[in-house]
Amino acid sequence: MTPTAPDARVRLDTHPTHDSAVVATVTGPEAQELVAVLKADAWHPIAEDTLVLVRIDREEPYWARKAAQGLTADGITVDISPRLREAMAEEWTWAAYPMPWCTRAEIREVSDQAQQIYDAIRHGRLRIHAHAHDGHTTVAVGTYPDGESIHLHGEDHLRVESYTYGSAETAREEATTDFLRLYGDAVRPGPAPLTDTEREADRTREPLPARPANAPARPVSVPVYAADPADPATVLEQFLAENSSWEKHHQWPGETTYALHQSLVLRVELYHHPDAGPQDELWTAAAYASPVGDRLWHATATAGTPEGIITTLLKSLADERDWGSTTWAASTAPPDRKAVLPLADYSWEETTTESGRTWTSPDEKCRLQLDRHATWTASGGNEPHRPNWTVQLSQHAPPQVIQQIVFELAEGQGPRQPGTPRTPRSPAPCPAPAVRPPTAGSHALTSQGR
């Protein structure tokens, strides 16, 4: 990149509706020259002075940082919003990546090659003759104008060139013939339908929606453990409105609000800390043997806990089935392993240490721990020892409660305002291309393409 518009200025920020895309706004007397430079570097114009960088590999912050470095080196003033700086500094990887031997840099290289294939198809530089589904993923055959014919394997950030043929007309015929032989009745003419990721990219290249001045950006949907913190008062009021068997009580001088079940053996306490930090405990839920009996079990949650998790905890209390009289309430045995079965379905990794067992989400942003004392702890955040939120359930917590929270961690989604640290979505894994003997006139490629 060699800009010729040193009087121009560019501001980079996150996209309001796409959690990884980047928006560039150019100003200055020579702004149009810089717009032309950014267009040549794969930025898409969405207004006279505004461009968007959107990719199918969700690596926009990385490439935006490289663009910013190049612009700055050429004397262009670049302003980067704080929320985009956070995204640029964050390191992450794809969950269940089908080529686990790749380093992070090699994964980015594979993704960039997939991006180049996608751009070539979108701009007409690669013509797709036919496609098929091989039982695992999409495959296709196509030709570069005045270039090679190829076979493609995979979708989105995992699409690679699996075979190449020569540039002669006979090579194109050979590529098509081999494709028909390999995939038979599954072959369909033309390119495959757009994936969800490709459709989302198309929407992101549309003009930005008009918003009133100072209006908040529209929240994006993320895994529940990465969502914004709950509004405690609102969550409690909604719970009480939906459950008539619970009543609200206050403790003078207003430091705590209680929600009491009509049986007087279940209680929720919400502490009021105006300056509470994410790790200050605000919520306590507890069950008692009788209205004046001993506490059987309890759960606590900190101020930063997302709404979906708090709501699930409260709903599990409303669904109780006389826990105080069950054998579980009096048992000191570890919880039934059935409680964590949902995590295996979503590729959470289980590890065992001297202190207990831990399950970690594929993006490593959430952890569920079971210690030797049968205490469960769920936490979320980039750093295990400095979590953004924590929920803890004591010994004897009912398995029904634990399982409902585990299901929410595995499957739940929640809102997050753009600008907070992101958790990239993990598309369904796409197997790496199987190695097949090359046919005459062709040669096999590695999984990283050419």
Short mmCIF file of C-alpha atoms in Angstrom, two decimals:
data_model
loop_
_atom_site.label_atom_id
_atom_site.label_comp_id
_atom_site.label_asym_id
_atom_site.label_seq_id
_atom_site.Cartn_x
_atom_site.Cartn_y
_atom_site.Cartn_z
CA MET A 1 0.00 0.00 0.00
CA THR A 2 1.56 3.33 -1.08
CA PRO A 3 -0.91 6.18 -0.48
CA THR A 4 -0.36 9.44 -2.30
CA ALA A 5 -2.71 11.50 -0.10
CA PRO A 6 -0.76 12.61 3.01
CA ASP A 7 -3.36 15.31 3.73
CA ALA A 8 -6.09 12.70 4.20
CA ARG A 9 -7.07 11.21 7.54
CA VAL A 10 -8.73 7.86 8.24
CA ARG A 11 -10.65 6.64 11.28
CA LEU A 12 -11.10 2.92 11.85
CA ASP A 13 -13.91 1.52 13.99
CA THR A 14 -15.89 -1.68 14.45
CA HIS A 15 -18.97 -2.23 12.30
CA PRO A 16 -22.27 -1.53 14.14
CA THR A 17 -23.95 -4.81 13.16
CA HIS A 18 -21.13 -7.22 12.24
CA ASP A 19 -18.99 -8.18 15.21
CA SER A 20 -15.68 -8.49 13.34
CA ALA A 21 -15.99 -6.16 10.32
CA VAL A 22 -14.18 -2.81 10.29
CA VAL A 23 -15.40 0.55 8.99
CA ALA A 24 -13.00 3.18 7.62
CA THR A 25 -14.07 6.83 7.40
CA VAL A 26 -11.80 9.06 5.32
CA THR A 27 -11.60 12.84 5.61
CA GLY A 28 -9.38 15.59 4.23
CA PRO A 29 -8.83 17.48 0.96
CA GLU A 30 -7.29 14.45 -0.75
CA ALA A 31 -9.62 11.85 0.72
CA GLN A 32 -10.63 10.34 -2.61
CA GLU A 33 -7.06 9.28 -3.35
CA LEU A 34 -6.98 7.36 -0.08
CA VAL A 35 -10.40 5.84 -0.83
CA ALA A 36 -8.96 4.51 -4.07
CA VAL A 37 -5.99 3.02 -2.21
CA LEU A 38 -8.22 1.26 0.30
CA LYS A 39 -10.47 -0.08 -2.48
CA ALA A 40 -7.42 -1.62 -4.10
CA ASP A 41 -6.65 -3.28 -0.75
CA ALA A 42 -10.05 -5.10 -0.64
CA TRP A 43 -12.00 -2.45 1.32
CA HIS A 44 -15.53 -2.02 -0.06
CA PRO A 45 -16.99 1.51 -0.45
CA ILE A 46 -20.42 1.93 1.16
CA ALA A 47 -20.56 5.75 0.93
CA GLU A 48 -18.52 8.52 -0.65
CA ASP A 49 -16.07 8.67 2.27
CA THR A 50 -16.77 5.35 4.03
CA LEU A 51 -15.49 1.85 3.33
CA VAL A 52 -15.94 -1.49 5.07
CA LEU A 53 -13.56 -4.42 5.41
CA VAL A 54 -15.51 -7.66 5.73
CA ARG A 55 -14.02 -11.10 5.31
CA ILE A 56 -15.29 -14.67 5.51
CA ASP A 57 -12.50 -15.65 7.92
CA ARG A 58 -13.37 -13.03 10.62
CA GLU A 59 -9.80 -11.75 10.57
CA GLU A 60 -10.78 -8.14 9.80
CA PRO A 61 -9.11 -6.62 12.91
CA TYR A 62 -5.81 -8.29 11.99
CA TRP A 63 -5.86 -7.00 8.41
CA ALA A 64 -7.13 -3.59 9.52
CA ARG A 65 -4.13 -3.34 11.83
CA LYS A 66 -1.77 -4.16 8.95
CA ALA A 67 -3.52 -1.53 6.83
CA ALA A 68 -3.17 1.02 9.62
CA GLN A 69 0.55 0.26 9.94
CA GLY A 70 1.05 0.73 6.21
CA LEU A 71 -0.89 4.00 6.17
CA THR A 72 0.99 5.37 9.16
CA ALA A 73 4.33 4.46 7.59
CA ASP A 74 3.35 6.54 4.56
CA GLY A 75 2.47 9.59 6.64
CA ILE A 76 -1.30 9.12 6.83
CA THR A 77 -2.94 9.95 10.17
CA VAL A 78 -4.91 6.94 11.38
CA ASP A 79 -7.29 7.07 14.36
CA ILE A 80 -8.38 3.71 15.80
CA SER A 81 -11.35 3.46 18.16
CA PRO A 82 -10.72 1.89 21.59
CA ARG A 83 -13.08 -1.01 20.90
CA LEU A 84 -11.28 -1.83 17.65
CA ARG A 85 -7.92 -1.69 19.45
CA GLU A 86 -9.26 -4.31 21.86
CA ALA A 87 -10.25 -6.53 18.94
CA MET A 88 -6.84 -6.04 17.29
CA ALA A 89 -5.06 -7.07 20.49
CA GLU A 90 -7.20 -10.14 21.10
CA GLU A 91 -5.82 -13.54 20.08
CA TRP A 92 -8.29 -16.32 19.33
CA THR A 93 -8.58 -19.46 17.28
CA TRP A 94 -11.29 -21.47 15.60
CA ALA A 95 -13.02 -24.11 17.70
CA ALA A 96 -12.69 -27.71 16.46
CA TYR A 97 -10.32 -26.61 13.68
CA PRO A 98 -9.93 -29.58 11.27
CA MET A 99 -6.17 -29.04 10.79
CA PRO A 100 -4.92 -29.03 14.41
CA TRP A 101 -1.29 -29.28 13.34
CA CYS A 102 -1.40 -25.71 12.00
CA THR A 103 0.01 -22.85 14.05
CA ARG A 104 -2.05 -19.67 14.49
CA ALA A 105 -0.05 -18.03 11.69
CA GLU A 106 -0.61 -21.03 9.40
CA ILE A 107 -4.34 -21.02 10.18
CA ARG A 108 -4.44 -17.35 9.19
CA GLU A 109 -2.58 -18.19 5.96
CA VAL A 110 -5.07 -20.94 5.08
CA SER A 111 -7.93 -18.55 5.81
CA ASP A 112 -6.40 -15.83 3.65
CA GLN A 113 -6.08 -18.24 0.72
CA ALA A 114 -9.74 -19.15 1.21
CA GLN A 115 -10.55 -15.43 1.21
CA GLN A 116 -8.72 -14.99 -2.10
CA ILE A 117 -10.74 -17.83 -3.65
CA TYR A 118 -13.95 -16.27 -2.35
CA ASP A 119 -13.00 -12.84 -3.75
CA ALA A 120 -12.07 -14.38 -7.10
CA ILE A 121 -15.49 -16.05 -7.36
CA ARG A 122 -17.37 -12.94 -6.17
CA HIS A 123 -15.60 -10.65 -8.66
CA GLY A 124 -15.86 -13.08 -11.58
CA ARG A 125 -12.16 -13.89 -11.75
CA LEU A 126 -12.95 -17.56 -11.07
CA ARG A 127 -15.86 -19.15 -12.89
CA ILE A 128 -17.50 -22.13 -11.16
CA HIS A 129 -18.87 -24.69 -13.62
CA ALA A 130 -20.44 -27.15 -11.18
CA HIS A 131 -20.65 -28.03 -7.49
CA ALA A 132 -21.63 -30.97 -5.30
CA HIS A 133 -21.81 -32.09 -1.70
CA ASP A 134 -19.44 -34.96 -0.92
CA GLY A 135 -21.23 -36.01 2.27
CA HIS A 136 -19.19 -33.67 4.45
CA THR A 137 -18.82 -30.35 2.68
CA THR A 138 -19.16 -28.51 -0.62
CA VAL A 139 -16.86 -29.26 -3.56
CA ALA A 140 -16.69 -27.47 -6.91
CA VAL A 141 -14.89 -27.26 -10.24
CA GLY A 142 -13.98 -23.99 -11.92
CA THR A 143 -11.62 -22.12 -14.22
CA TYR A 144 -9.63 -18.93 -13.97
CA PRO A 145 -9.96 -16.93 -17.25
CA ASP A 146 -6.75 -17.47 -19.20
CA GLY A 147 -5.60 -19.65 -16.33
CA GLU A 148 -5.84 -23.04 -14.68
CA SER A 149 -8.88 -25.16 -14.04
CA ILE A 150 -9.23 -26.33 -10.45
CA HIS A 151 -11.18 -28.47 -8.01
CA LEU A 152 -12.24 -26.78 -4.76
CA HIS A 153 -12.96 -28.41 -1.40
CA GLY A 154 -14.67 -26.84 1.61
CA GLU A 155 -16.60 -23.71 2.49
CA ASP A 156 -15.86 -20.24 3.85
CA HIS A 157 -12.49 -20.01 5.66
CA LEU A 158 -11.71 -23.69 4.95
CA ARG A 159 -12.10 -23.66 1.16
CA VAL A 160 -8.95 -24.82 -0.63
CA GLU A 161 -7.82 -25.78 -4.10
CA SER A 162 -7.54 -29.56 -3.91
CA TYR A 163 -6.43 -30.19 -7.52
CA THR A 164 -5.16 -28.03 -10.36
CA TYR A 165 -5.12 -28.67 -14.07
CA GLY A 166 -3.43 -26.87 -16.93
CA SER A 167 -4.72 -23.78 -18.70
CA ALA A 168 -5.54 -25.41 -22.02
CA GLU A 169 -9.12 -26.08 -23.10
CA THR A 170 -8.46 -29.79 -22.80
CA ALA A 171 -7.49 -29.25 -19.15
CA ARG A 172 -10.86 -27.65 -18.45
CA GLU A 173 -12.63 -30.61 -20.01
CA GLU A 174 -10.46 -32.99 -18.02
CA ALA A 175 -11.20 -31.15 -14.76
CA THR A 176 -14.95 -31.31 -15.41
CA THR A 177 -14.83 -34.96 -16.45
CA ASP A 178 -12.91 -35.91 -13.30
CA PHE A 179 -15.36 -33.94 -11.17
CA LEU A 180 -18.33 -35.79 -12.69
CA ARG A 181 -16.57 -39.11 -12.19
CA LEU A 182 -15.83 -38.37 -8.52
CA TYR A 183 -19.23 -37.01 -7.48
CA GLY A 184 -21.68 -38.47 -10.00
CA ASP A 185 -25.35 -37.80 -9.32
CA ALA A 186 -24.53 -35.23 -6.63
CA VAL A 187 -23.17 -32.76 -9.21
CA ARG A 188 -25.21 -29.62 -9.86
CA PRO A 189 -24.44 -26.93 -12.46
CA GLY A 190 -23.03 -23.54 -11.48
CA PRO A 191 -21.79 -22.28 -8.11
CA ALA A 192 -23.13 -23.57 -4.81
CA PRO A 193 -25.70 -21.52 -2.87
CA LEU A 194 -24.20 -18.87 -0.62
CA THR A 195 -23.29 -19.94 2.90
CA ASP A 196 -24.61 -18.06 5.95
CA THR A 197 -21.21 -16.40 6.30
CA GLU A 198 -21.25 -15.23 2.68
CA ARG A 199 -24.78 -13.85 3.01
CA GLU A 200 -23.77 -12.00 6.16
CA ALA A 201 -20.79 -10.52 4.32
CA ASP A 202 -23.09 -9.34 1.51
CA ARG A 203 -25.35 -7.59 4.02
CA THR A 204 -22.36 -5.93 5.66
CA ARG A 205 -21.30 -4.42 2.33
CA GLU A 206 -24.59 -2.53 2.17
CA PRO A 207 -24.75 1.14 3.28
CA LEU A 208 -24.77 1.62 7.04
CA PRO A 209 -28.27 1.99 8.50
CA ALA A 210 -29.14 5.52 9.50
CA ARG A 211 -29.14 6.04 13.26
CA PRO A 212 -30.11 9.09 15.30
CA ALA A 213 -27.19 10.97 16.80
CA ASN A 214 -25.89 9.34 20.00
CA ALA A 215 -28.08 6.28 19.46
CA PRO A 216 -26.44 3.11 20.81
CA ALA A 217 -25.17 0.54 18.34
CA ARG A 218 -27.37 -2.50 17.87
CA PRO A 219 -26.20 -5.37 20.08
CA VAL A 220 -24.88 -8.52 18.46
CA SER A 221 -25.68 -12.08 19.50
CA VAL A 222 -22.84 -14.00 21.18
CA PRO A 223 -22.52 -17.11 23.37
CA VAL A 224 -24.31 -16.42 26.64
CA TYR A 225 -21.11 -16.51 28.67
CA ALA A 226 -19.70 -13.60 26.61
CA ALA A 227 -22.86 -11.48 26.76
CA ASP A 228 -23.27 -8.16 28.57
CA PRO A 229 -23.93 -8.21 32.33
CA ALA A 230 -27.50 -8.40 33.55
CA ASP A 231 -29.41 -5.43 34.92
CA PRO A 232 -30.05 -6.94 38.38
CA ALA A 233 -33.14 -4.95 39.35
CA THR A 234 -34.83 -5.58 36.00
CA VAL A 235 -34.07 -9.32 36.09
CA LEU A 236 -35.46 -9.68 39.61
CA GLU A 237 -38.63 -7.72 38.83
CA GLN A 238 -39.26 -9.83 35.73
CA PHE A 239 -38.77 -13.03 37.76
CA LEU A 240 -41.27 -11.89 40.39
CA ALA A 241 -43.79 -10.83 37.73
CA GLU A 242 -43.63 -14.30 36.15
CA ASN A 243 -43.82 -16.28 39.42
CA SER A 244 -46.74 -15.41 41.67
CA SER A 245 -45.58 -17.83 44.40
CA TRP A 246 -42.63 -15.51 45.12
CA GLU A 247 -42.85 -12.18 46.98
CA LYS A 248 -40.45 -9.28 47.30
CA HIS A 249 -39.20 -7.98 50.65
CA HIS A 250 -36.70 -5.26 51.56
CA GLN A 251 -34.14 -5.08 54.32
CA TRP A 252 -33.79 -1.73 56.00
CA PRO A 253 -32.01 0.56 55.09
CA GLY A 254 -32.39 -0.83 51.59
CA GLU A 255 -29.09 -2.63 51.20
CA THR A 256 -30.73 -5.90 50.16
CA THR A 257 -33.86 -6.97 48.29
CA TYR A 258 -35.26 -10.43 49.03
CA ALA A 259 -37.44 -12.66 46.90
CA LEU A 260 -39.07 -15.30 49.11
CA HIS A 261 -40.97 -18.39 48.00
CA GLN A 262 -44.34 -18.89 49.69
CA SER A 263 -42.95 -22.05 51.31
CA LEU A 264 -40.31 -19.86 53.03
CA VAL A 265 -37.61 -22.46 52.27
CA LEU A 266 -36.30 -20.81 49.08
CA ARG A 267 -34.80 -17.35 49.06
CA VAL A 268 -33.03 -15.02 46.61
CA GLU A 269 -31.01 -12.08 47.92
CA LEU A 270 -29.96 -9.16 45.72
CA TYR A 271 -27.40 -6.85 47.29
CA HIS A 272 -27.28 -3.21 46.22
CA HIS A 273 -23.76 -1.95 45.57
CA PRO A 274 -23.83 1.22 43.45
CA ASP A 275 -20.13 0.90 42.66
CA ALA A 276 -20.00 -2.89 42.40
CA GLY A 277 -17.27 -4.31 40.22
CA PRO A 278 -17.74 -7.40 38.03
CA GLN A 279 -16.40 -9.70 40.76
CA ASP A 280 -18.50 -8.30 43.63
CA GLU A 281 -21.17 -10.81 44.65
CA LEU A 282 -24.66 -9.40 44.11
CA TRP A 283 -26.82 -12.52 44.02
CA THR A 284 -27.32 -15.29 46.54
CA ALA A 285 -29.90 -18.05 46.13
CA ALA A 286 -30.44 -20.56 48.92
CA ALA A 287 -32.64 -23.47 50.00
CA TYR A 288 -33.43 -24.37 53.62
CA ALA A 289 -34.66 -27.53 55.34
CA SER A 290 -37.56 -25.55 56.86
CA PRO A 291 -38.52 -21.87 57.36
CA VAL A 292 -36.27 -21.85 60.45
CA GLY A 293 -34.02 -24.79 59.53
CA ASP A 294 -30.45 -25.13 58.32
CA ARG A 295 -29.39 -24.05 54.87
CA LEU A 296 -29.16 -27.04 52.51
CA TRP A 297 -27.32 -25.41 49.64
CA HIS A 298 -26.72 -22.03 48.06
CA ALA A 299 -25.52 -20.34 44.88
CA THR A 300 -23.82 -16.97 44.38
CA ALA A 301 -23.29 -14.81 41.29
CA THR A 302 -21.17 -11.73 40.75
CA ALA A 303 -22.18 -8.39 39.28
CA GLY A 304 -20.74 -9.14 35.84
CA THR A 305 -22.81 -12.29 35.29
CA PRO A 306 -24.74 -12.22 31.98
CA GLU A 307 -28.53 -12.03 32.09
CA GLY A 308 -29.16 -15.43 30.50
CA ILE A 309 -27.22 -17.21 33.24
CA ILE A 310 -28.91 -15.31 36.09
CA THR A 311 -32.33 -15.86 34.52
CA THR A 312 -31.64 -19.59 34.18
CA LEU A 313 -30.61 -19.83 37.82
CA LEU A 314 -33.80 -18.07 38.98
CA LYS A 315 -36.04 -20.15 36.72
CA SER A 316 -34.47 -23.34 38.06
CA LEU A 317 -35.57 -22.23 41.55
CA ALA A 318 -39.13 -21.75 40.34
CA ASP A 319 -39.04 -25.28 38.91
CA GLU A 320 -37.93 -26.91 42.17
CA ARG A 321 -39.46 -30.26 43.13
CA ASP A 322 -39.26 -30.36 46.94
CA TRP A 323 -35.48 -30.64 46.93
CA GLY A 324 -35.30 -30.55 50.72
CA SER A 325 -36.82 -34.03 51.03
CA THR A 326 -34.79 -35.74 48.31
CA THR A 327 -31.90 -38.09 48.94
CA TRP A 328 -29.79 -35.70 46.85
CA ALA A 329 -30.13 -32.92 49.41
CA ALA A 330 -28.62 -35.07 52.15
CA SER A 331 -26.01 -36.82 49.98
CA THR A 332 -22.33 -35.97 50.06
CA ALA A 333 -21.62 -37.83 46.80
CA PRO A 334 -20.40 -35.89 43.72
CA PRO A 335 -23.08 -34.75 41.29
CA ASP A 336 -24.29 -37.08 38.59
CA ARG A 337 -22.13 -36.84 35.47
CA LYS A 338 -25.29 -36.39 33.40
CA ALA A 339 -25.19 -32.72 34.32
CA VAL A 340 -22.25 -32.05 31.99
CA LEU A 341 -23.27 -34.17 29.01
CA PRO A 342 -24.31 -31.08 26.96
CA LEU A 343 -20.74 -29.81 27.08
CA ALA A 344 -19.40 -32.83 25.19
CA ASP A 345 -21.88 -32.18 22.39
CA TYR A 346 -20.43 -28.68 21.98
CA SER A 347 -16.74 -29.73 22.04
CA TRP A 348 -15.91 -28.45 25.53
CA GLU A 349 -12.60 -29.90 26.67
CA GLU A 350 -12.44 -31.79 29.97
CA THR A 351 -9.29 -31.88 32.07
CA THR A 352 -8.61 -33.49 35.45
CA THR A 353 -6.24 -32.14 38.08
CA GLU A 354 -5.56 -32.79 41.76
CA SER A 355 -8.15 -30.17 42.69
CA GLY A 356 -10.96 -31.57 40.54
CA ARG A 357 -12.28 -31.45 36.99
CA THR A 358 -12.59 -28.54 34.57
CA TRP A 359 -14.58 -28.15 31.34
CA THR A 360 -13.43 -25.36 28.98
CA SER A 361 -15.41 -23.93 26.05
CA PRO A 362 -13.86 -24.29 22.56
CA ASP A 363 -12.97 -20.58 22.45
CA GLU A 364 -11.49 -20.82 26.00
CA LYS A 365 -13.71 -17.95 27.20
CA CYS A 366 -15.75 -19.96 29.73
CA ARG A 367 -14.87 -22.56 32.33
CA LEU A 368 -16.91 -24.92 34.50
CA GLN A 369 -15.10 -26.45 37.47
CA LEU A 370 -16.04 -29.20 39.92
CA ASP A 371 -13.72 -29.37 42.92
CA ARG A 372 -13.07 -32.16 45.40
CA HIS A 373 -15.73 -30.75 47.74
CA ALA A 374 -18.47 -31.08 45.08
CA THR A 375 -18.62 -27.30 44.59
CA TRP A 376 -19.39 -26.13 41.05
CA THR A 377 -17.92 -22.87 39.71
CA ALA A 378 -18.70 -21.33 36.31
CA SER A 379 -16.74 -18.31 35.12
CA GLY A 380 -16.26 -16.31 31.93
CA GLY A 381 -13.55 -14.07 30.51
CA ASN A 382 -10.25 -14.12 28.64
CA GLU A 383 -8.11 -14.81 31.71
CA PRO A 384 -8.99 -17.81 33.92
CA HIS A 385 -7.55 -16.16 37.04
CA ARG A 386 -9.25 -12.79 36.37
CA PRO A 387 -12.77 -13.72 35.18
CA ASN A 388 -15.38 -11.17 34.14
CA TRP A 389 -18.04 -13.04 36.13
CA THR A 390 -18.40 -16.03 38.43
CA VAL A 391 -21.29 -18.24 39.52
CA GLN A 392 -20.70 -20.77 42.31
CA LEU A 393 -22.99 -23.56 43.53
CA SER A 394 -22.27 -25.18 46.85
CA GLN A 395 -22.17 -28.83 47.79
CA HIS A 396 -25.63 -30.45 47.62
CA ALA A 397 -26.88 -28.08 44.91
CA PRO A 398 -29.63 -30.02 43.10
CA PRO A 399 -28.56 -31.71 39.86
CA GLN A 400 -31.56 -30.13 38.13
CA VAL A 401 -30.19 -26.66 38.83
CA ILE A 402 -26.68 -27.58 37.73
CA GLN A 403 -27.90 -29.16 34.52
CA GLN A 404 -30.05 -26.19 33.55
CA ILE A 405 -27.09 -23.82 34.00
CA VAL A 406 -24.84 -26.19 32.04
CA PHE A 407 -27.36 -26.31 29.17
CA GLU A 408 -27.44 -22.52 29.14
CA LEU A 409 -23.63 -22.31 29.02
CA ALA A 410 -23.50 -24.82 26.15
CA GLU A 411 -26.38 -23.57 24.02
CA GLY A 412 -27.42 -20.11 25.19
CA GLN A 413 -27.00 -16.86 23.29
CA GLY A 414 -27.08 -13.34 24.66
CA PRO A 415 -26.74 -9.71 23.53
CA ARG A 416 -23.51 -7.74 23.60
CA GLN A 417 -22.97 -4.16 22.58
CA PRO A 418 -20.29 -3.81 19.86
CA GLY A 419 -16.96 -2.77 21.29
CA THR A 420 -16.69 -5.28 24.10
CA PRO A 421 -14.19 -8.15 23.58
CA ARG A 422 -15.59 -10.46 20.95
CA THR A 423 -15.98 -14.25 20.84
CA PRO A 424 -15.90 -15.41 17.20
CA ARG A 425 -18.56 -17.82 16.20
CA SER A 426 -17.46 -21.31 15.34
CA PRO A 427 -19.00 -22.63 12.11
CA ALA A 428 -19.55 -26.32 11.72
CA PRO A 429 -16.19 -28.00 11.18
CA CYS A 430 -15.28 -28.78 7.61
CA PRO A 431 -12.96 -31.78 7.18
CA ALA A 432 -9.66 -31.23 5.42
CA PRO A 433 -9.59 -32.57 1.86
CA ALA A 434 -8.97 -36.26 1.60
CA VAL A 435 -5.84 -37.13 -0.37
CA ARG A 436 -6.83 -38.80 -3.64
CA PRO A 437 -4.52 -40.10 -6.31
CA PRO A 438 -4.14 -37.41 -8.99
CA THR A 439 -5.42 -38.18 -12.44
CA ALA A 440 -3.29 -37.78 -15.52
CA GLY A 441 -2.50 -34.18 -16.29
CA SER A 442 -3.17 -33.01 -12.74
CA HIS A 443 -1.33 -32.79 -9.43
CA ALA A 444 -2.48 -32.83 -5.83
CA LEU A 445 -2.08 -29.78 -3.58
CA THR A 446 -1.46 -29.55 0.13
CA SER A 447 -4.29 -28.51 2.45
CA GLN A 448 -2.97 -24.95 2.35
CA GLY A 449 -3.62 -24.51 -1.35
CA ARG A 450 -1.09 -23.16 -3.80
#
